[in-house]
Amino acid sequence: MLLTLTSTPTPQTPDATALSYLLHKHPDRVQSFDLAIGTATVLYPEASAEKTTVAVIVDVDPIELVQSRYRRGKSGDNFSLGEYVNDRPYAASSILSVALSKLFRTALTGTCKSHPELVGTELALTVSIPVVPCGGDAELPRRLFEPLGWDVTAIPVQLDPHLPTWGNSDFVSLTLTGEHTVQSALRHLYVLLPVLDDVKHYWVGPDEADKLIRVAGEWLASHPDSALIMSRYLARRRDLVESVVDRLIPDQAEAQIELPRPDPPLARLRVDAVLATLQRLHVRTIV
């Protein structure tokens, strides 16, 4: 799983290495950190005044991933290819969001003791993620990131480049460009990567609603797809979504945001299918 964040000079920040101060990671060091489900490595392929790029590489341990889900309680989401053979090692997901939170915690909170003047400065940033799940909807990344001021390029990933007739996969290669503070950029990624994936690798509880308000409260209520973001981020738990809406816009919640309706349970779908068949066949007696 790979993410790169690149900074280039602007009139406000002519030295692109400002990115390294904000991230609190030295350009000359390769640092590794333990995660609950693997390891994360931070390094700088390039660090100069003209261009500075930081790369985040997350190696997922499939055994630890499964054990972590059972320790915390299953979130109710099953990966399409099973628990041990799946896309988690390479597709950007909530795992990458958690890694960003751990690696760049001070940047996410807007703290930089050595250069506090940089915290509120917008940098020219480019985010590149080679594999992002989006359920086959290549327009979804644009819908989510463009309202936040990003220029979005989402190129569908082919199932097999050698067999183009097979078509595209459910993934895109995502590139975001724009001028943002590092804190805002990380917060956008932290919230929207799990939304694109529509799966979380850990249990979603009330603390996730508090986290969503804390990280995205400044822009979430005015986002055109706020209902979709809240629903997916909070694992479609209507009670949690309602609590977020009540706190973000208590006076106009119902008028501005249509709350997601929960999917009917499988038992209800079975009953409806049986009733529809009986009606179609004009059945009058059942033995």
PDB file of C-alpha atoms in Angstrom:
ATOM      1  CA  MET A   1       0.000   0.000   0.000  1.00  0.00           C
ATOM      2  CA  LEU A   2       1.614   3.246  -1.155  1.00  0.00           C
ATOM      3  CA  LEU A   3       0.902   6.966  -0.844  1.00  0.00           C
ATOM      4  CA  THR A   4       3.156   9.840  -1.883  1.00  0.00           C
ATOM      5  CA  LEU A   5       2.752  13.504  -0.924  1.00  0.00           C
ATOM      6  CA  THR A   6       4.732  16.049  -2.937  1.00  0.00           C
ATOM      7  CA  SER A   7       5.298  19.750  -2.280  1.00  0.00           C
ATOM      8  CA  THR A   8       6.578  22.315  -4.769  1.00  0.00           C
ATOM      9  CA  PRO A   9       7.461  25.989  -4.194  1.00  0.00           C
ATOM     10  CA  THR A  10       4.881  28.786  -3.985  1.00  0.00           C
ATOM     11  CA  PRO A  11       5.337  32.533  -3.417  1.00  0.00           C
ATOM     12  CA  GLN A  12       4.400  31.976   0.235  1.00  0.00           C
ATOM     13  CA  THR A  13       6.700  28.959   0.672  1.00  0.00           C
ATOM     14  CA  PRO A  14       9.616  29.129  -1.812  1.00  0.00           C
ATOM     15  CA  ASP A  15      11.352  26.207  -0.071  1.00  0.00           C
ATOM     16  CA  ALA A  16       9.523  22.900  -0.662  1.00  0.00           C
ATOM     17  CA  THR A  17      11.312  21.246   2.270  1.00  0.00           C
ATOM     18  CA  ALA A  18       8.803  23.035   4.517  1.00  0.00           C
ATOM     19  CA  LEU A  19       6.772  19.864   4.096  1.00  0.00           C
ATOM     20  CA  SER A  20       9.251  17.892   6.182  1.00  0.00           C
ATOM     21  CA  TYR A  21       9.000  20.320   9.115  1.00  0.00           C
ATOM     22  CA  LEU A  22       5.213  20.093   9.124  1.00  0.00           C
ATOM     23  CA  LEU A  23       5.279  16.285   9.008  1.00  0.00           C
ATOM     24  CA  HIS A  24       7.952  16.042  11.757  1.00  0.00           C
ATOM     25  CA  LYS A  25       9.901  13.481   9.719  1.00  0.00           C
ATOM     26  CA  HIS A  26      13.538  14.114   8.771  1.00  0.00           C
ATOM     27  CA  PRO A  27      14.252  13.815   5.023  1.00  0.00           C
ATOM     28  CA  ASP A  28      17.544  11.987   5.592  1.00  0.00           C
ATOM     29  CA  ARG A  29      16.016   9.157   7.606  1.00  0.00           C
ATOM     30  CA  VAL A  30      13.992   6.064   6.757  1.00  0.00           C
ATOM     31  CA  GLN A  31      11.655   5.395   9.658  1.00  0.00           C
ATOM     32  CA  SER A  32       9.480   2.357  10.371  1.00  0.00           C
ATOM     33  CA  PHE A  33       6.578   2.160  12.800  1.00  0.00           C
ATOM     34  CA  ASP A  34       4.582  -0.773  14.119  1.00  0.00           C
ATOM     35  CA  LEU A  35       0.856  -0.817  13.465  1.00  0.00           C
ATOM     36  CA  ALA A  36      -1.767  -3.127  14.930  1.00  0.00           C
ATOM     37  CA  ILE A  37      -1.934  -4.951  11.588  1.00  0.00           C
ATOM     38  CA  GLY A  38       1.584  -4.573  10.171  1.00  0.00           C
ATOM     39  CA  THR A  39       4.243  -1.917   9.701  1.00  0.00           C
ATOM     40  CA  ALA A  40       4.455   1.524   8.098  1.00  0.00           C
ATOM     41  CA  THR A  41       7.562   3.079   6.590  1.00  0.00           C
ATOM     42  CA  VAL A  42       8.168   6.767   5.897  1.00  0.00           C
ATOM     43  CA  LEU A  43      10.914   7.950   3.556  1.00  0.00           C
ATOM     44  CA  TYR A  44      11.728  10.816   1.206  1.00  0.00           C
ATOM     45  CA  PRO A  45      12.553   9.798  -2.394  1.00  0.00           C
ATOM     46  CA  GLU A  46      13.364  13.458  -3.042  1.00  0.00           C
ATOM     47  CA  ALA A  47      13.971  16.391  -0.706  1.00  0.00           C
ATOM     48  CA  SER A  48      15.081  19.674  -2.214  1.00  0.00           C
ATOM     49  CA  ALA A  49      13.941  23.278  -2.240  1.00  0.00           C
ATOM     50  CA  GLU A  50      12.417  22.713  -5.693  1.00  0.00           C
ATOM     51  CA  LYS A  51      10.543  19.503  -4.891  1.00  0.00           C
ATOM     52  CA  THR A  52      10.042  17.420  -1.771  1.00  0.00           C
ATOM     53  CA  THR A  53       8.226  14.083  -1.782  1.00  0.00           C
ATOM     54  CA  VAL A  54       7.386  11.904   1.190  1.00  0.00           C
ATOM     55  CA  ALA A  55       6.312   8.291   0.653  1.00  0.00           C
ATOM     56  CA  VAL A  56       4.264   6.170   3.039  1.00  0.00           C
ATOM     57  CA  ILE A  57       4.452   2.399   2.559  1.00  0.00           C
ATOM     58  CA  VAL A  58       2.170   0.161   4.612  1.00  0.00           C
ATOM     59  CA  ASP A  59       2.863  -3.579   4.820  1.00  0.00           C
ATOM     60  CA  VAL A  60      -0.213  -5.456   6.047  1.00  0.00           C
ATOM     61  CA  ASP A  61       0.106  -8.704   7.974  1.00  0.00           C
ATOM     62  CA  PRO A  62      -3.027 -10.690   7.009  1.00  0.00           C
ATOM     63  CA  ILE A  63      -2.896 -12.792  10.175  1.00  0.00           C
ATOM     64  CA  GLU A  64      -2.684  -9.718  12.401  1.00  0.00           C
ATOM     65  CA  LEU A  65      -5.490  -8.114  10.418  1.00  0.00           C
ATOM     66  CA  VAL A  66      -7.884 -10.983  11.104  1.00  0.00           C
ATOM     67  CA  GLN A  67      -6.873 -11.263  14.760  1.00  0.00           C
ATOM     68  CA  SER A  68      -7.288  -7.518  15.210  1.00  0.00           C
ATOM     69  CA  ARG A  69     -10.815  -7.660  13.807  1.00  0.00           C
ATOM     70  CA  TYR A  70     -11.764 -10.382  16.262  1.00  0.00           C
ATOM     71  CA  ARG A  71     -10.144  -8.620  19.230  1.00  0.00           C
ATOM     72  CA  ARG A  72     -11.951  -5.361  18.555  1.00  0.00           C
ATOM     73  CA  GLY A  73     -15.154  -6.951  17.334  1.00  0.00           C
ATOM     74  CA  LYS A  74     -16.047  -7.401  13.694  1.00  0.00           C
ATOM     75  CA  SER A  75     -17.278  -4.282  11.960  1.00  0.00           C
ATOM     76  CA  GLY A  76     -19.832  -6.285  10.008  1.00  0.00           C
ATOM     77  CA  ASP A  77     -18.003  -5.849   6.692  1.00  0.00           C
ATOM     78  CA  ASN A  78     -16.620  -8.866   4.876  1.00  0.00           C
ATOM     79  CA  PHE A  79     -13.942  -8.426   2.260  1.00  0.00           C
ATOM     80  CA  SER A  80     -15.007  -9.749  -1.111  1.00  0.00           C
ATOM     81  CA  LEU A  81     -12.110 -12.224  -1.363  1.00  0.00           C
ATOM     82  CA  GLY A  82     -12.153 -13.469   2.209  1.00  0.00           C
ATOM     83  CA  GLU A  83     -10.208 -12.660   5.320  1.00  0.00           C
ATOM     84  CA  TYR A  84      -6.804 -13.974   4.268  1.00  0.00           C
ATOM     85  CA  VAL A  85      -6.834 -13.475   0.504  1.00  0.00           C
ATOM     86  CA  ASN A  86      -8.004  -9.942  -0.207  1.00  0.00           C
ATOM     87  CA  ASP A  87      -7.026  -6.530  -1.543  1.00  0.00           C
ATOM     88  CA  ARG A  88      -6.017  -5.068   1.841  1.00  0.00           C
ATOM     89  CA  PRO A  89      -2.216  -5.251   1.301  1.00  0.00           C
ATOM     90  CA  TYR A  90      -2.262  -2.900  -1.707  1.00  0.00           C
ATOM     91  CA  ALA A  91      -5.556  -0.964  -1.806  1.00  0.00           C
ATOM     92  CA  ALA A  92      -5.825   2.342   0.078  1.00  0.00           C
ATOM     93  CA  SER A  93      -8.368   1.927   2.862  1.00  0.00           C
ATOM     94  CA  SER A  94      -9.054   2.637   6.526  1.00  0.00           C
ATOM     95  CA  ILE A  95      -5.750   0.869   7.217  1.00  0.00           C
ATOM     96  CA  LEU A  96      -3.922   3.661   5.409  1.00  0.00           C
ATOM     97  CA  SER A  97      -6.000   6.262   7.266  1.00  0.00           C
ATOM     98  CA  VAL A  98      -4.986   4.777  10.616  1.00  0.00           C
ATOM     99  CA  ALA A  99      -1.354   4.731   9.475  1.00  0.00           C
ATOM    100  CA  LEU A 100      -1.512   8.420   8.495  1.00  0.00           C
ATOM    101  CA  SER A 101      -2.986   9.217  11.885  1.00  0.00           C
ATOM    102  CA  LYS A 102      -0.168   7.473  13.711  1.00  0.00           C
ATOM    103  CA  LEU A 103       2.676   8.668  11.499  1.00  0.00           C
ATOM    104  CA  PHE A 104       1.607  12.315  11.252  1.00  0.00           C
ATOM    105  CA  ARG A 105      -0.373  12.885  14.424  1.00  0.00           C
ATOM    106  CA  THR A 106       1.164  16.306  15.120  1.00  0.00           C
ATOM    107  CA  ALA A 107       0.484  17.468  11.553  1.00  0.00           C
ATOM    108  CA  LEU A 108      -3.135  16.317  11.808  1.00  0.00           C
ATOM    109  CA  THR A 109      -3.585  18.353  14.978  1.00  0.00           C
ATOM    110  CA  GLY A 110      -1.942  21.418  13.415  1.00  0.00           C
ATOM    111  CA  THR A 111       1.163  21.488  15.594  1.00  0.00           C
ATOM    112  CA  CYS A 112       4.665  22.532  14.518  1.00  0.00           C
ATOM    113  CA  LYS A 113       6.808  23.888  17.331  1.00  0.00           C
ATOM    114  CA  SER A 114       9.884  24.569  15.200  1.00  0.00           C
ATOM    115  CA  HIS A 115       8.019  26.490  12.458  1.00  0.00           C
ATOM    116  CA  PRO A 116       4.560  27.459  13.790  1.00  0.00           C
ATOM    117  CA  GLU A 117       4.121  30.005  10.995  1.00  0.00           C
ATOM    118  CA  LEU A 118       3.896  27.139   8.460  1.00  0.00           C
ATOM    119  CA  VAL A 119       0.869  25.467  10.030  1.00  0.00           C
ATOM    120  CA  GLY A 120      -1.662  27.799   8.413  1.00  0.00           C
ATOM    121  CA  THR A 121       0.273  28.205   5.153  1.00  0.00           C
ATOM    122  CA  GLU A 122      -1.088  26.595   2.015  1.00  0.00           C
ATOM    123  CA  LEU A 123       1.445  24.542   0.068  1.00  0.00           C
ATOM    124  CA  ALA A 124       1.302  23.357  -3.530  1.00  0.00           C
ATOM    125  CA  LEU A 125       0.612  19.676  -2.919  1.00  0.00           C
ATOM    126  CA  THR A 126       0.213  16.560  -5.034  1.00  0.00           C
ATOM    127  CA  VAL A 127      -1.117  13.316  -3.564  1.00  0.00           C
ATOM    128  CA  SER A 128      -0.631  10.088  -5.515  1.00  0.00           C
ATOM    129  CA  ILE A 129      -2.172   6.734  -4.582  1.00  0.00           C
ATOM    130  CA  PRO A 130      -1.750   3.982  -7.194  1.00  0.00           C
ATOM    131  CA  VAL A 131      -4.643   1.768  -6.058  1.00  0.00           C
ATOM    132  CA  VAL A 132      -7.814   3.195  -4.546  1.00  0.00           C
ATOM    133  CA  PRO A 133     -11.020   1.111  -4.255  1.00  0.00           C
ATOM    134  CA  CYS A 134     -14.153   2.912  -5.398  1.00  0.00           C
ATOM    135  CA  GLY A 135     -16.619   0.140  -6.211  1.00  0.00           C
ATOM    136  CA  GLY A 136     -16.101   0.614  -9.936  1.00  0.00           C
ATOM    137  CA  ASP A 137     -17.385   4.227  -9.779  1.00  0.00           C
ATOM    138  CA  ALA A 138     -14.498   6.235 -11.246  1.00  0.00           C
ATOM    139  CA  GLU A 139     -16.433   9.479 -10.718  1.00  0.00           C
ATOM    140  CA  LEU A 140     -16.734   9.017  -6.959  1.00  0.00           C
ATOM    141  CA  PRO A 141     -13.244  10.367  -6.100  1.00  0.00           C
ATOM    142  CA  ARG A 142     -14.055  13.504  -8.075  1.00  0.00           C
ATOM    143  CA  ARG A 143     -17.366  13.952  -6.270  1.00  0.00           C
ATOM    144  CA  LEU A 144     -15.664  13.645  -2.906  1.00  0.00           C
ATOM    145  CA  PHE A 145     -12.453  15.652  -3.379  1.00  0.00           C
ATOM    146  CA  GLU A 146     -13.317  18.383  -5.903  1.00  0.00           C
ATOM    147  CA  PRO A 147     -15.680  20.268  -3.538  1.00  0.00           C
ATOM    148  CA  LEU A 148     -12.733  20.513  -1.127  1.00  0.00           C
ATOM    149  CA  GLY A 149     -10.569  22.325  -3.680  1.00  0.00           C
ATOM    150  CA  TRP A 150      -8.629  19.464  -5.254  1.00  0.00           C
ATOM    151  CA  ASP A 151      -8.012  18.844  -8.943  1.00  0.00           C
ATOM    152  CA  VAL A 152      -8.740  15.141  -9.303  1.00  0.00           C
ATOM    153  CA  THR A 153      -7.399  12.602 -11.786  1.00  0.00           C
ATOM    154  CA  ALA A 154      -8.865   9.123 -11.326  1.00  0.00           C
ATOM    155  CA  ILE A 155      -7.727   6.578 -13.911  1.00  0.00           C
ATOM    156  CA  PRO A 156      -9.492   3.184 -13.807  1.00  0.00           C
ATOM    157  CA  VAL A 157      -7.144   0.258 -13.224  1.00  0.00           C
ATOM    158  CA  GLN A 158      -7.531  -2.532 -15.769  1.00  0.00           C
ATOM    159  CA  LEU A 159      -8.159  -6.051 -14.541  1.00  0.00           C
ATOM    160  CA  ASP A 160      -5.300  -7.226 -16.768  1.00  0.00           C
ATOM    161  CA  PRO A 161      -3.336  -4.860 -19.043  1.00  0.00           C
ATOM    162  CA  HIS A 162      -2.553  -7.817 -21.303  1.00  0.00           C
ATOM    163  CA  LEU A 163      -6.249  -8.645 -21.686  1.00  0.00           C
ATOM    164  CA  PRO A 164      -7.998  -5.281 -22.167  1.00  0.00           C
ATOM    165  CA  THR A 165     -11.256  -6.983 -23.167  1.00  0.00           C
ATOM    166  CA  TRP A 166     -11.691  -7.976 -19.529  1.00  0.00           C
ATOM    167  CA  GLY A 167     -12.395  -4.329 -18.759  1.00  0.00           C
ATOM    168  CA  ASN A 168     -11.638  -2.289 -15.663  1.00  0.00           C
ATOM    169  CA  SER A 169     -11.437  -3.316 -12.037  1.00  0.00           C
ATOM    170  CA  ASP A 170     -13.144  -1.649  -9.068  1.00  0.00           C
ATOM    171  CA  PHE A 171     -10.000   0.435  -8.448  1.00  0.00           C
ATOM    172  CA  VAL A 172      -8.584   3.711  -9.725  1.00  0.00           C
ATOM    173  CA  SER A 173      -5.151   5.294  -9.719  1.00  0.00           C
ATOM    174  CA  LEU A 174      -5.774   8.569  -7.905  1.00  0.00           C
ATOM    175  CA  THR A 175      -3.882  11.863  -8.156  1.00  0.00           C
ATOM    176  CA  LEU A 176      -4.913  14.997  -6.253  1.00  0.00           C
ATOM    177  CA  THR A 177      -3.373  18.433  -6.832  1.00  0.00           C
ATOM    178  CA  GLY A 178      -4.114  21.722  -5.131  1.00  0.00           C
ATOM    179  CA  GLU A 179      -2.990  24.321  -2.642  1.00  0.00           C
ATOM    180  CA  HIS A 180      -3.868  23.298   0.909  1.00  0.00           C
ATOM    181  CA  THR A 181      -2.407  23.318   4.360  1.00  0.00           C
ATOM    182  CA  VAL A 182      -0.793  20.003   5.220  1.00  0.00           C
ATOM    183  CA  GLN A 183      -3.263  19.576   8.072  1.00  0.00           C
ATOM    184  CA  SER A 184      -6.262  19.971   5.744  1.00  0.00           C
ATOM    185  CA  ALA A 185      -4.803  17.594   3.158  1.00  0.00           C
ATOM    186  CA  LEU A 186      -4.187  14.869   5.725  1.00  0.00           C
ATOM    187  CA  ARG A 187      -7.644  15.319   7.212  1.00  0.00           C
ATOM    188  CA  HIS A 188      -9.293  15.038   3.807  1.00  0.00           C
ATOM    189  CA  LEU A 189      -7.436  11.786   3.170  1.00  0.00           C
ATOM    190  CA  TYR A 190      -8.098  10.467   6.657  1.00  0.00           C
ATOM    191  CA  VAL A 191     -11.866  10.795   6.239  1.00  0.00           C
ATOM    192  CA  LEU A 192     -12.399  10.123   2.546  1.00  0.00           C
ATOM    193  CA  LEU A 193     -10.187   7.084   1.933  1.00  0.00           C
ATOM    194  CA  PRO A 194     -12.446   4.835   4.070  1.00  0.00           C
ATOM    195  CA  VAL A 195     -15.468   6.454   2.384  1.00  0.00           C
ATOM    196  CA  LEU A 196     -14.166   5.482  -1.054  1.00  0.00           C
ATOM    197  CA  ASP A 197     -13.458   1.940   0.129  1.00  0.00           C
ATOM    198  CA  ASP A 198     -16.772   1.675   2.028  1.00  0.00           C
ATOM    199  CA  VAL A 199     -15.168  -0.820   4.452  1.00  0.00           C
ATOM    200  CA  LYS A 200     -13.508  -0.358   7.825  1.00  0.00           C
ATOM    201  CA  HIS A 201     -11.168  -2.894   9.330  1.00  0.00           C
ATOM    202  CA  TYR A 202     -12.255  -2.121  12.895  1.00  0.00           C
ATOM    203  CA  TRP A 203     -15.449  -1.777  14.900  1.00  0.00           C
ATOM    204  CA  VAL A 204     -17.311   1.510  14.381  1.00  0.00           C
ATOM    205  CA  GLY A 205     -18.706   2.917  17.623  1.00  0.00           C
ATOM    206  CA  PRO A 206     -19.824   6.281  19.026  1.00  0.00           C
ATOM    207  CA  ASP A 207     -16.226   7.484  19.260  1.00  0.00           C
ATOM    208  CA  GLU A 208     -16.080   7.425  15.443  1.00  0.00           C
ATOM    209  CA  ALA A 209     -18.862  10.036  15.303  1.00  0.00           C
ATOM    210  CA  ASP A 210     -16.856  12.275  17.653  1.00  0.00           C
ATOM    211  CA  LYS A 211     -13.764  11.742  15.511  1.00  0.00           C
ATOM    212  CA  LEU A 212     -15.628  12.636  12.309  1.00  0.00           C
ATOM    213  CA  ILE A 213     -16.829  15.930  13.781  1.00  0.00           C
ATOM    214  CA  ARG A 214     -13.377  16.733  15.127  1.00  0.00           C
ATOM    215  CA  VAL A 215     -11.575  16.044  11.845  1.00  0.00           C
ATOM    216  CA  ALA A 216     -14.178  17.077   9.233  1.00  0.00           C
ATOM    217  CA  GLY A 217     -16.501  19.426  11.106  1.00  0.00           C
ATOM    218  CA  GLU A 218     -15.288  22.503   9.211  1.00  0.00           C
ATOM    219  CA  TRP A 219     -16.386  21.268   5.787  1.00  0.00           C
ATOM    220  CA  LEU A 220     -18.646  18.252   6.152  1.00  0.00           C
ATOM    221  CA  ALA A 221     -22.013  20.011   6.544  1.00  0.00           C
ATOM    222  CA  SER A 222     -21.536  22.038   3.343  1.00  0.00           C
ATOM    223  CA  HIS A 223     -20.203  19.144   1.245  1.00  0.00           C
ATOM    224  CA  PRO A 224     -22.612  18.128  -1.573  1.00  0.00           C
ATOM    225  CA  ASP A 225     -22.189  14.445  -0.653  1.00  0.00           C
ATOM    226  CA  SER A 226     -22.222  14.884   3.116  1.00  0.00           C
ATOM    227  CA  ALA A 227     -24.904  12.222   3.591  1.00  0.00           C
ATOM    228  CA  LEU A 228     -22.859   9.667   1.642  1.00  0.00           C
ATOM    229  CA  ILE A 229     -19.690  10.559   3.552  1.00  0.00           C
ATOM    230  CA  MET A 230     -21.333  10.241   6.962  1.00  0.00           C
ATOM    231  CA  SER A 231     -23.128   7.035   6.065  1.00  0.00           C
ATOM    232  CA  ARG A 232     -20.047   5.245   4.743  1.00  0.00           C
ATOM    233  CA  TYR A 233     -17.631   6.589   7.338  1.00  0.00           C
ATOM    234  CA  LEU A 234     -19.943   5.477  10.143  1.00  0.00           C
ATOM    235  CA  ALA A 235     -20.621   2.027   8.629  1.00  0.00           C
ATOM    236  CA  ARG A 236     -24.226   2.972   7.766  1.00  0.00           C
ATOM    237  CA  ARG A 237     -25.203   3.212  11.429  1.00  0.00           C
ATOM    238  CA  ARG A 238     -28.148   5.593  11.314  1.00  0.00           C
ATOM    239  CA  ASP A 239     -27.942   6.406  15.029  1.00  0.00           C
ATOM    240  CA  LEU A 240     -24.375   7.622  14.650  1.00  0.00           C
ATOM    241  CA  VAL A 241     -25.180   9.591  11.498  1.00  0.00           C
ATOM    242  CA  GLU A 242     -28.086  11.295  13.260  1.00  0.00           C
ATOM    243  CA  SER A 243     -25.861  12.256  16.168  1.00  0.00           C
ATOM    244  CA  VAL A 244     -23.380  13.898  13.772  1.00  0.00           C
ATOM    245  CA  VAL A 245     -26.127  15.770  11.923  1.00  0.00           C
ATOM    246  CA  ASP A 246     -27.642  17.014  15.179  1.00  0.00           C
ATOM    247  CA  ARG A 247     -24.293  18.457  16.257  1.00  0.00           C
ATOM    248  CA  LEU A 248     -23.240  19.930  12.923  1.00  0.00           C
ATOM    249  CA  ILE A 249     -26.448  21.700  11.888  1.00  0.00           C
ATOM    250  CA  PRO A 250     -29.039  21.181  14.645  1.00  0.00           C
ATOM    251  CA  ASP A 251     -31.482  23.794  13.320  1.00  0.00           C
ATOM    252  CA  GLN A 252     -31.563  22.703   9.682  1.00  0.00           C
ATOM    253  CA  ALA A 253     -30.523  19.068   9.776  1.00  0.00           C
ATOM    254  CA  GLU A 254     -33.587  17.502   8.182  1.00  0.00           C
ATOM    255  CA  ALA A 255     -33.883  20.222   5.528  1.00  0.00           C
ATOM    256  CA  GLN A 256     -30.297  20.037   4.293  1.00  0.00           C
ATOM    257  CA  ILE A 257     -29.236  16.430   4.753  1.00  0.00           C
ATOM    258  CA  GLU A 258     -31.293  13.408   3.803  1.00  0.00           C
ATOM    259  CA  LEU A 259     -30.286  10.675   6.196  1.00  0.00           C
ATOM    260  CA  PRO A 260     -29.437   7.296   4.634  1.00  0.00           C
ATOM    261  CA  ARG A 261     -31.985   4.553   4.948  1.00  0.00           C
ATOM    262  CA  PRO A 262     -30.683   1.260   6.328  1.00  0.00           C
ATOM    263  CA  ASP A 263     -30.636  -1.732   3.992  1.00  0.00           C
ATOM    264  CA  PRO A 264     -33.464  -4.181   4.721  1.00  0.00           C
ATOM    265  CA  PRO A 265     -32.373  -7.377   6.494  1.00  0.00           C
ATOM    266  CA  LEU A 266     -31.988 -10.567   4.500  1.00  0.00           C
ATOM    267  CA  ALA A 267     -35.032 -12.124   6.213  1.00  0.00           C
ATOM    268  CA  ARG A 268     -37.205  -9.237   4.979  1.00  0.00           C
ATOM    269  CA  LEU A 269     -35.864  -9.616   1.430  1.00  0.00           C
ATOM    270  CA  ARG A 270     -36.685 -13.337   1.466  1.00  0.00           C
ATOM    271  CA  VAL A 271     -40.271 -12.713   2.608  1.00  0.00           C
ATOM    272  CA  ASP A 272     -40.757 -10.032  -0.030  1.00  0.00           C
ATOM    273  CA  ALA A 273     -39.420 -12.359  -2.744  1.00  0.00           C
ATOM    274  CA  VAL A 274     -41.795 -15.147  -1.706  1.00  0.00           C
ATOM    275  CA  LEU A 275     -44.802 -12.791  -1.618  1.00  0.00           C
ATOM    276  CA  ALA A 276     -43.923 -11.363  -5.023  1.00  0.00           C
ATOM    277  CA  THR A 277     -43.734 -14.877  -6.521  1.00  0.00           C
ATOM    278  CA  LEU A 278     -47.076 -15.888  -5.014  1.00  0.00           C
ATOM    279  CA  GLN A 279     -48.726 -12.765  -6.393  1.00  0.00           C
ATOM    280  CA  ARG A 280     -47.188 -13.265  -9.824  1.00  0.00           C
ATOM    281  CA  LEU A 281     -48.528 -16.841  -9.979  1.00  0.00           C
ATOM    282  CA  HIS A 282     -51.950 -15.796  -8.612  1.00  0.00           C
ATOM    283  CA  VAL A 283     -51.719 -18.377  -5.863  1.00  0.00           C
ATOM    284  CA  ARG A 284     -54.885 -18.590  -3.729  1.00  0.00           C
ATOM    285  CA  THR A 285     -54.182 -21.652  -1.608  1.00  0.00           C
ATOM    286  CA  ILE A 286     -51.017 -22.743   0.171  1.00  0.00           C
ATOM    287  CA  VAL A 287     -50.599 -26.263   1.576  1.00  0.00           C
TER     288      VAL A 287
END
